[in-house]
Structures are given as structure tokens and as C-alpha cells.
XYZ file of N, CA, C and O in Angstrom:
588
model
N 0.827 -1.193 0.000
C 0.000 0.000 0.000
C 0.868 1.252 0.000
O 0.577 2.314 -0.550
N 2.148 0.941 0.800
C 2.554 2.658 1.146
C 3.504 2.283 -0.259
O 3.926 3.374 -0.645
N 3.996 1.237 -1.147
C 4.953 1.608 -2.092
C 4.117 2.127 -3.487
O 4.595 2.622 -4.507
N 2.776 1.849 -3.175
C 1.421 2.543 -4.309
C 1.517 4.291 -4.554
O 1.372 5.130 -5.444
N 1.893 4.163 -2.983
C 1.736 6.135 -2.587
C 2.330 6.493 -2.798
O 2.197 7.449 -3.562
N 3.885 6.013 -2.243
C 5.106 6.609 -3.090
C 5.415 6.686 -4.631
O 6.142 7.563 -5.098
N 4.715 5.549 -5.513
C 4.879 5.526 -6.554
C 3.956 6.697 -7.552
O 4.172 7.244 -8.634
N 2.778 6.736 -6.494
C 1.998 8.170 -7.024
C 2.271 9.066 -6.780
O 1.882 9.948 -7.546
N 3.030 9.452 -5.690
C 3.546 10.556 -5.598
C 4.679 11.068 -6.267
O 4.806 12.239 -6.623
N 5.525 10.134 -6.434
C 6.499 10.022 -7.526
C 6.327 10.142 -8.726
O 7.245 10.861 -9.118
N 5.732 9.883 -9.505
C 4.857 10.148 -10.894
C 4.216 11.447 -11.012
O 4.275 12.035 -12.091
N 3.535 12.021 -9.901
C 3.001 12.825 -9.717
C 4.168 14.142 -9.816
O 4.158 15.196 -10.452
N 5.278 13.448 -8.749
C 6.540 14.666 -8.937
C 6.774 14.834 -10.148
O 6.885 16.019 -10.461
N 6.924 13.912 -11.170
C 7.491 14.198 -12.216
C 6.633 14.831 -13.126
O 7.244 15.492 -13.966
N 5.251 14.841 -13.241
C 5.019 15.607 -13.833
C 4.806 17.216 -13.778
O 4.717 17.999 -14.725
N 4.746 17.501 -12.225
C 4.894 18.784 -11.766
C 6.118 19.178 -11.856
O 6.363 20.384 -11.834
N 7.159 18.200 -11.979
C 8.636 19.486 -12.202
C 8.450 19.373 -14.166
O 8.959 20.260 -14.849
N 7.784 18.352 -14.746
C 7.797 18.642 -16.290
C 7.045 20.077 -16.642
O 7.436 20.831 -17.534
N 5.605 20.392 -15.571
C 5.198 21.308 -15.842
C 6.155 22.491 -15.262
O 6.192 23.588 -15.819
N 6.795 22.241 -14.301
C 7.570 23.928 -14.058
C 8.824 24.139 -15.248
O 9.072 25.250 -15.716
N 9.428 23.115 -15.577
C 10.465 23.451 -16.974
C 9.373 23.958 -17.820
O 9.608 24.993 -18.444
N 8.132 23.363 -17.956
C 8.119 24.707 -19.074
C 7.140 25.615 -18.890
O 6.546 26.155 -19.823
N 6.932 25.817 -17.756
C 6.756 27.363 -17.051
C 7.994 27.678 -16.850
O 8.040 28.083 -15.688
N 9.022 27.724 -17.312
C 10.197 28.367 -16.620
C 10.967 28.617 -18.489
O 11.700 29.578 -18.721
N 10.604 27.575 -19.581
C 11.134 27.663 -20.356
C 10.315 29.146 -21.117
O 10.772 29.980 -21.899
N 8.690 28.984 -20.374
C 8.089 30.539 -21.189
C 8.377 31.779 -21.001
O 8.305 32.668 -21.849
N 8.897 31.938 -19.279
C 9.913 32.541 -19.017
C 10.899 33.129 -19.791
O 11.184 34.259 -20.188
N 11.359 31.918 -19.885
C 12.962 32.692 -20.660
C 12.282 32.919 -22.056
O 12.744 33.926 -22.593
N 11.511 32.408 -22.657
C 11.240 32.999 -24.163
C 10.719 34.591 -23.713
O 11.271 35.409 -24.449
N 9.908 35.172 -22.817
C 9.487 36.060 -23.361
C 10.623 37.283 -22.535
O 10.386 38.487 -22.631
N 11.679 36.824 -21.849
C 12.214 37.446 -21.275
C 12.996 37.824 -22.639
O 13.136 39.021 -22.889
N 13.738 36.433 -23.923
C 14.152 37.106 -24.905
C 13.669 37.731 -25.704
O 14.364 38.504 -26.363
N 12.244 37.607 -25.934
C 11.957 38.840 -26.604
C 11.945 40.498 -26.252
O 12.100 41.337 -27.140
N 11.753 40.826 -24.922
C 12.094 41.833 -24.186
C 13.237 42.195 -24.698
O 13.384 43.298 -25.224
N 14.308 41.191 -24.593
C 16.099 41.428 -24.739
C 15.872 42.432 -26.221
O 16.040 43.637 -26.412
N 15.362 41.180 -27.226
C 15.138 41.210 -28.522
C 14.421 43.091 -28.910
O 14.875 44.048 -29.537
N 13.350 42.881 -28.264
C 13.074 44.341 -28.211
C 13.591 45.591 -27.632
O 13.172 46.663 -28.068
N 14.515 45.549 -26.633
C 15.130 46.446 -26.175
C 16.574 46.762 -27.634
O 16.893 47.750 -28.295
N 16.942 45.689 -27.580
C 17.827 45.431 -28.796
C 17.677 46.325 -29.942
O 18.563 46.967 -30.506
N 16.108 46.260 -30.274
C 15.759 46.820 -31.478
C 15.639 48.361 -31.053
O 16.090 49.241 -31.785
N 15.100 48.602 -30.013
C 14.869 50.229 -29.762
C 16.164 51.239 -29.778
O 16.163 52.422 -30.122
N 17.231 50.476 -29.329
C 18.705 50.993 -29.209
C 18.849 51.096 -30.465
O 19.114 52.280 -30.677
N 18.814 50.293 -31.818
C 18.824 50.098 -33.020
C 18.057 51.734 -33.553
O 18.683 52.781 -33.717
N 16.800 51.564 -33.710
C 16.287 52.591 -33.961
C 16.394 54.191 -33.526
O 16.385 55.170 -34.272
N 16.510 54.133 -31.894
C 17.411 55.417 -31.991
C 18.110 55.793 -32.439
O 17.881 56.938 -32.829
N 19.682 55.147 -32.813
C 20.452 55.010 -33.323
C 20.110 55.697 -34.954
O 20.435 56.794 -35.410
N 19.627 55.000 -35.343
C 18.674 55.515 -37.035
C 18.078 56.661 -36.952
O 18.389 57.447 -37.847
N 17.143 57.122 -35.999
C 16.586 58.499 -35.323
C 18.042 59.761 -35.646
O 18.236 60.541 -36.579
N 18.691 59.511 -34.610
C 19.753 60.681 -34.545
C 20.750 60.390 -35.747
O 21.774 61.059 -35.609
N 20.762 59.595 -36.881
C 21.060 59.575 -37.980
C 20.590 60.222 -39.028
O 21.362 60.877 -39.728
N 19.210 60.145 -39.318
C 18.636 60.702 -39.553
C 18.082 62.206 -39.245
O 17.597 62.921 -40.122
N 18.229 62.608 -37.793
C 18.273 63.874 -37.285
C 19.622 64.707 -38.040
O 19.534 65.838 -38.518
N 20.963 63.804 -38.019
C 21.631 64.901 -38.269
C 21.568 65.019 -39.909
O 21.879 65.964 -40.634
N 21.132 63.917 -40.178
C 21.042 64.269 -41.938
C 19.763 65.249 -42.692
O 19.841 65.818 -43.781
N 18.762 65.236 -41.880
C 17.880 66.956 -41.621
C 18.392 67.835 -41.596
O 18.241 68.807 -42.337
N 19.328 67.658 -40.486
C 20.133 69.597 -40.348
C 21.286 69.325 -41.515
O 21.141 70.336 -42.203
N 22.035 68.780 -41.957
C 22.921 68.761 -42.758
C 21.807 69.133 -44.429
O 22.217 69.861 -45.332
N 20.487 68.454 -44.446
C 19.716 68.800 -45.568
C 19.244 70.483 -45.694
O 19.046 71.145 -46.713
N 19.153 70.873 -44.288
C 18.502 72.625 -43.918
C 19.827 73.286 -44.119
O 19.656 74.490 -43.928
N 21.066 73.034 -44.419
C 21.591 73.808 -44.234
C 22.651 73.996 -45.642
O 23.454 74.836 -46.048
N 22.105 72.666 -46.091
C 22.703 72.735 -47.800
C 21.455 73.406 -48.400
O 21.545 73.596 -49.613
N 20.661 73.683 -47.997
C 19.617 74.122 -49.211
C 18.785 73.026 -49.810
O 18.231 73.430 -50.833
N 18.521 71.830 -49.536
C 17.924 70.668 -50.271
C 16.617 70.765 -50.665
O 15.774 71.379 -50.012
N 16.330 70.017 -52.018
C 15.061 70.024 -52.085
C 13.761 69.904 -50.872
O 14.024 69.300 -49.832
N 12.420 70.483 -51.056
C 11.981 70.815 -50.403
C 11.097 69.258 -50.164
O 10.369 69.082 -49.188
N 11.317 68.230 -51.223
C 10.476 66.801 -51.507
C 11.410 65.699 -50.448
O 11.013 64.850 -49.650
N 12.826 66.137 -50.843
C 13.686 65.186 -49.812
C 13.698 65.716 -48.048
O 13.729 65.086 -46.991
N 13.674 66.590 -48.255
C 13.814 67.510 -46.853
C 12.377 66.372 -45.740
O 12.571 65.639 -44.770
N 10.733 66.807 -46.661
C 9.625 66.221 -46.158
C 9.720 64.493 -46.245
O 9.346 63.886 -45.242
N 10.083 63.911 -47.111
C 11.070 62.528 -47.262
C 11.723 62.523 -45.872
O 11.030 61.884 -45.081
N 12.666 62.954 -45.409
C 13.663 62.926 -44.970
C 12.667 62.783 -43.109
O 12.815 61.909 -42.255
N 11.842 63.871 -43.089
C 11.180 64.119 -42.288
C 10.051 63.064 -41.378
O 9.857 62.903 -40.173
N 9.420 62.440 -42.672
C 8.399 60.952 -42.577
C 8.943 60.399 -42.428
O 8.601 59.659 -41.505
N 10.641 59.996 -43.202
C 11.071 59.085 -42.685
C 11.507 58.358 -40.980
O 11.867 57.285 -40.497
N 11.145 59.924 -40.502
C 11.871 60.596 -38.958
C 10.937 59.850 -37.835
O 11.127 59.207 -36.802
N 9.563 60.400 -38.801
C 8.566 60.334 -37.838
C 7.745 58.877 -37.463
O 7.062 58.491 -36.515
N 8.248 58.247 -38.870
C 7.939 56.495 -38.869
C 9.021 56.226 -38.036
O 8.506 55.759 -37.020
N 10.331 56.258 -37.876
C 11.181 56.193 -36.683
C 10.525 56.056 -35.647
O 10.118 55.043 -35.078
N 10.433 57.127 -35.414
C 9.806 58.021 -34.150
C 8.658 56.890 -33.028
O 8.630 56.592 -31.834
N 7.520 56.425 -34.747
C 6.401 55.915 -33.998
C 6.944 54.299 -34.190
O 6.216 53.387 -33.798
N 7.903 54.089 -34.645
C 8.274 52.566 -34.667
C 8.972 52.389 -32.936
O 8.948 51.302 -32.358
N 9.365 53.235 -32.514
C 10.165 53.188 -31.064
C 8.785 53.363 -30.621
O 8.309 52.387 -31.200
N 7.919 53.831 -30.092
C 6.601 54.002 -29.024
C 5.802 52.845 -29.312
O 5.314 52.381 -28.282
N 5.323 51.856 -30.957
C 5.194 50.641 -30.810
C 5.736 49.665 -30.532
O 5.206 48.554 -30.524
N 7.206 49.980 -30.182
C 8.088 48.858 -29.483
C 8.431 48.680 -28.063
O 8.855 47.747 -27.381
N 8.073 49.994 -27.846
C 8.030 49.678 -26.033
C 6.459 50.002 -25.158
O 6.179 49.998 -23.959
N 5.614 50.281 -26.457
C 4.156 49.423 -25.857
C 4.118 47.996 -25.911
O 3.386 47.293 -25.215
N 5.176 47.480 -27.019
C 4.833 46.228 -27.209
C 6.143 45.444 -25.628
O 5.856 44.489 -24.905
N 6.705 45.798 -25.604
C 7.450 45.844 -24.477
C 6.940 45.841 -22.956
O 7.179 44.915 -22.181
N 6.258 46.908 -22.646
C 5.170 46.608 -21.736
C 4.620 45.899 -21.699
O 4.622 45.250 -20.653
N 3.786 45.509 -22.744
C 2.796 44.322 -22.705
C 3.697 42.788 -22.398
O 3.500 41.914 -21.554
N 4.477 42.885 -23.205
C 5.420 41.567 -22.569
C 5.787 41.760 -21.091
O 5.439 40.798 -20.406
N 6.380 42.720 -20.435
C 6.766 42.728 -19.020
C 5.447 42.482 -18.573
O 5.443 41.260 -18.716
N 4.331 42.757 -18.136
C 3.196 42.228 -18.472
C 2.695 40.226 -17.751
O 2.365 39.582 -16.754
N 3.063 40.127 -19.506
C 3.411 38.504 -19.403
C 4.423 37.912 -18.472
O 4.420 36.809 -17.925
N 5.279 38.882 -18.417
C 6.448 38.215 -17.669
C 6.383 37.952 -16.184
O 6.846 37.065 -15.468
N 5.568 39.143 -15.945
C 4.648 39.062 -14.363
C 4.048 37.588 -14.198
O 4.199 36.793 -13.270
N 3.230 37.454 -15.537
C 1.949 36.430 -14.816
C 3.203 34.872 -15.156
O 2.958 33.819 -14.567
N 4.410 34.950 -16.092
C 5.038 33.778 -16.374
C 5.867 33.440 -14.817
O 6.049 32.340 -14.296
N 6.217 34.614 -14.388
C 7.035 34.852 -13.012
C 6.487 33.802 -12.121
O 7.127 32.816 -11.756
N 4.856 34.162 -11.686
C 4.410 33.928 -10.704
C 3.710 32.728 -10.990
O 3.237 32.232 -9.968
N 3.391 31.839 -12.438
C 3.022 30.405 -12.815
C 4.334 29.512 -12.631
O 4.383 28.288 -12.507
N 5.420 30.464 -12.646
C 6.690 29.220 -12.304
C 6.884 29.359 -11.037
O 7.961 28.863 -10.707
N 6.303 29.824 -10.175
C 6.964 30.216 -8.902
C 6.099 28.725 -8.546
O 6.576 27.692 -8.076
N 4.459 29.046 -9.001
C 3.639 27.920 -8.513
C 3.636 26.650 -8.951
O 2.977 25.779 -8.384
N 4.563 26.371 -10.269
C 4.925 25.084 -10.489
C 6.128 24.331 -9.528
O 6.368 23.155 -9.254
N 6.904 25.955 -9.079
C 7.894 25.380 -8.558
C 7.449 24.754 -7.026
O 7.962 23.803 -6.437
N 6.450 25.519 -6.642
C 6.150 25.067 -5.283
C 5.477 24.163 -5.075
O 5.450 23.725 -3.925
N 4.658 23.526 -6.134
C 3.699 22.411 -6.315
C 4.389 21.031 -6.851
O 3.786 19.958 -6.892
N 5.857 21.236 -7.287
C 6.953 20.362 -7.264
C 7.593 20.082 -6.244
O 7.914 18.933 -5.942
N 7.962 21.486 -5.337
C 9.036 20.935 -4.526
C 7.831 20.053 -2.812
O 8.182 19.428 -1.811
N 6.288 20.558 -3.399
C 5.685 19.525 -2.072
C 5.797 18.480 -2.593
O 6.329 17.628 -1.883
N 5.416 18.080 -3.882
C 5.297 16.400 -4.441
C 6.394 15.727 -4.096
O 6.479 14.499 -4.064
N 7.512 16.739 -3.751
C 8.691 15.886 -3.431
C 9.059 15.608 -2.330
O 10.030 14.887 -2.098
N 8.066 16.338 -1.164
C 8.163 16.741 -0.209
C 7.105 14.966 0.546
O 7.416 14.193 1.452
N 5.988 14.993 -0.315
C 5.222 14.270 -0.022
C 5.757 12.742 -0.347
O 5.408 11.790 0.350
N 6.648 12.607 -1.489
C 6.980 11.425 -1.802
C 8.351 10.723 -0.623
O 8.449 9.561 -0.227
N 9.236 11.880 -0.313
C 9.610 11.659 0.880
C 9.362 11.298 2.254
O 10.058 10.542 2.931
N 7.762 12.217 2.799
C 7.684 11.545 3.442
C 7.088 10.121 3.376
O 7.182 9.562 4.469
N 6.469 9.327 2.368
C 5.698 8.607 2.013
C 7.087 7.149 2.201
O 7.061 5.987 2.608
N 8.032 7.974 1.704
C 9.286 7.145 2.238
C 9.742 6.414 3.188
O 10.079 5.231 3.243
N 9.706 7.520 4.162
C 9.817 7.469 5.650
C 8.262 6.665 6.508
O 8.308 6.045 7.570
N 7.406 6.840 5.937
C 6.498 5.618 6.395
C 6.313 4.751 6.290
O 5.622 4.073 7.050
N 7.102 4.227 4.844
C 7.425 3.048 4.266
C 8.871 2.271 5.152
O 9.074 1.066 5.299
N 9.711 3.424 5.633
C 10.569 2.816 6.274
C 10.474 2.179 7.583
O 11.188 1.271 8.009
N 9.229 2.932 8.337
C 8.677 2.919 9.365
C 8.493 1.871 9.583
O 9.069 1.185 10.427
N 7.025 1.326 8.310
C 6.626 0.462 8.374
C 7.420 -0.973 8.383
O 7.025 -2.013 8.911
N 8.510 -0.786 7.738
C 9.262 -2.121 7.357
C 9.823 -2.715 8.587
O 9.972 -3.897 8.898
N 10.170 -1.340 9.374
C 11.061 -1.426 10.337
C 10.286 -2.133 11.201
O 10.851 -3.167 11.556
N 8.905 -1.929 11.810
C 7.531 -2.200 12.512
C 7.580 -4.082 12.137
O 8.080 -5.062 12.690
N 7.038 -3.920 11.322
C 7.064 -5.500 10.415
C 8.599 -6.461 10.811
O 8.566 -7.664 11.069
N 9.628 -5.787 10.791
C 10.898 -6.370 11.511
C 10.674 -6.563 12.598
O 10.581 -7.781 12.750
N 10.501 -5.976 13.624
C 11.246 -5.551 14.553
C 9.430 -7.020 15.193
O 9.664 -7.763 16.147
N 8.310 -7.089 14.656
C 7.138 -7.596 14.825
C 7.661 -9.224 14.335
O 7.266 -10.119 15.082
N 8.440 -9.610 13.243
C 8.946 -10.819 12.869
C 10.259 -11.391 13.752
O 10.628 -12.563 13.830
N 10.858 -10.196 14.399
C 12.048 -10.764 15.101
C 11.485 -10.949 16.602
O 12.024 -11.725 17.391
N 10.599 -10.342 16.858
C 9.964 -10.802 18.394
C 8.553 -11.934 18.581
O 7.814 -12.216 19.523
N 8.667 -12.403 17.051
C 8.023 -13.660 17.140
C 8.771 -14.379 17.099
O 8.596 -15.169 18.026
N 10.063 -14.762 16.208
C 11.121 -15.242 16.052
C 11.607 -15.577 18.099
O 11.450 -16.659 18.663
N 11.972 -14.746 18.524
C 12.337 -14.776 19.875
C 11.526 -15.190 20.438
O 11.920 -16.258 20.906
N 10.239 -14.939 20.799
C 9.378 -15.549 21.619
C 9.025 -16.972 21.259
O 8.550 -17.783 22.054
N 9.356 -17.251 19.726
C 9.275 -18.845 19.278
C 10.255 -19.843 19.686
O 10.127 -21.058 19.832
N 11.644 -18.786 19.896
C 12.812 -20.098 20.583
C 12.561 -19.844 21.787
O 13.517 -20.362 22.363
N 11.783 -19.302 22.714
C 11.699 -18.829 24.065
C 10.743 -20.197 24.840
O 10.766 -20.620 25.996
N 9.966 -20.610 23.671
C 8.857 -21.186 24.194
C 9.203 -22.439 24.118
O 8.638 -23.317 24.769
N 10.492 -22.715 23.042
C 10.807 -24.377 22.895
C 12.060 -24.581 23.917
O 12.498 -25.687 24.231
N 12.563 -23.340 24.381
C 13.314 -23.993 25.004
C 12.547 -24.202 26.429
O 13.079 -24.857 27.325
């Protein structure tokens, strides 16, 4: 009976630490996309003040008035490509909250199964020991009686 419990509980562990690897593996995916997106925003600034100085370098040669407004849209699609990347950024930190706190609870719903299969152990040892210690004092009381 108690090696049934341990064996369910054991089975049971394993699938609660299968579920925290991958609560822990969604984790790290959306933590790289964060990376991934921070990555890109540094990128795009970068293109921003490239583009900034090639405006003033256009205002100050005299440039057409078609490249100048060109030059300008091109600025401002910049501009709104960085504010959809760190809304989209938020929204992942976001996720990362609720991924945080589903691995925290896989992790803790693993480390009882393991907690439980241990002790399930120790009652099993109990028991064996009980069952000994119950076979060796029949054992004794059986040569007790013949002699």
C-alpha cells in the first residue's frame, strides 16, 4: 500500500517538475523577446539621430523641399516605430509578471510532491522497520517457548 503512494507521488513529482520546466522555459522565451526588443529600440534610436543629423545637414545645404519632407516621414515612422516597441514591451513585461508567478507555482507544487513522496518514504521505512522488529519478536518468543 505505502509503495502505491510513493509511486503516485512520484509520478506525480514528475510531472509537476515537467510542468515547471516549461513554465520556466516561457519565461525565458518572453524574457528574450524583451532582450530582442530592447535590442531593437537601441537600433532605432540610433537611425533616429542619424537621420536627425542628416535633416540639419539637408537645412543647411539648401535641399530640395520633396527630400527635406522625405527625410522628415522618414523621422517620424522612426519616431512611432520606437513608441510601438516599447508598448509592445510593456505588454510583454506584463506577461512576464503572470510567467514569473506560474513558475513560482509550479515550482512550489513540485518541490511539495517531493516533499510528499519523501515523506511517504519514511512511512514506508517505518513500516518495514515495525514489520521487523514484529517478525524478530516472534522469532524470539518462538525459541523462548521451545526452550
Amino acid at each position: 500500500m505505502a509503495a502505491n503512494k510513493i509511486e503516485r507521488f512520484t509520478n506525480l513529482g514528475k510531472i509537476q517538475h515537467q510542468q515547471y520546466e516549461q513554465a520556466l522555459a516561457g519565461e525565458l522565451k518572453i524574457r528574450q523577446m524583451i532582450d530582442d526588443i530592447d535590442a531593437s529600440v537601441v537600433q532605432v534610436k540610433q537611425y533616429q539621430q542619424d537621420y536627425q543629423q542628416d535633416l540639419l545637414q539637408f537645412q543647411q545645404q539648401s535641399c530640395t523641399t520633396d527630400k527635406l519632407l522625405r527625410t522628415r516621414k522618414f523621422l517620424q515612422q522612426l519616431m512611432q516605430m520606437e513608441v510601438d516597441q516599447l508598448r509592445q514591451r510593456q505588454g510583454l513585461e506584463l506577461q512576464l509578471q503572470h510567467a514569473q508567478a506560474e513558475t513560482m507555482q509550479r515550482l512550489q507544487k513540485s518541490r511539495m510532491s517531493d516533499k510528499l513522496t519523501q515523506k511517504a518514504q519514511v512511512e514506508q521505512l517505518a513500516a518495514n522497520k515495525a514489520l521487523d522488529n514484529k517478525q524478530m519478536d516472534a522469532i524470539f518468543s518462538h525459541r523462548n517457548t521451545k526452550s
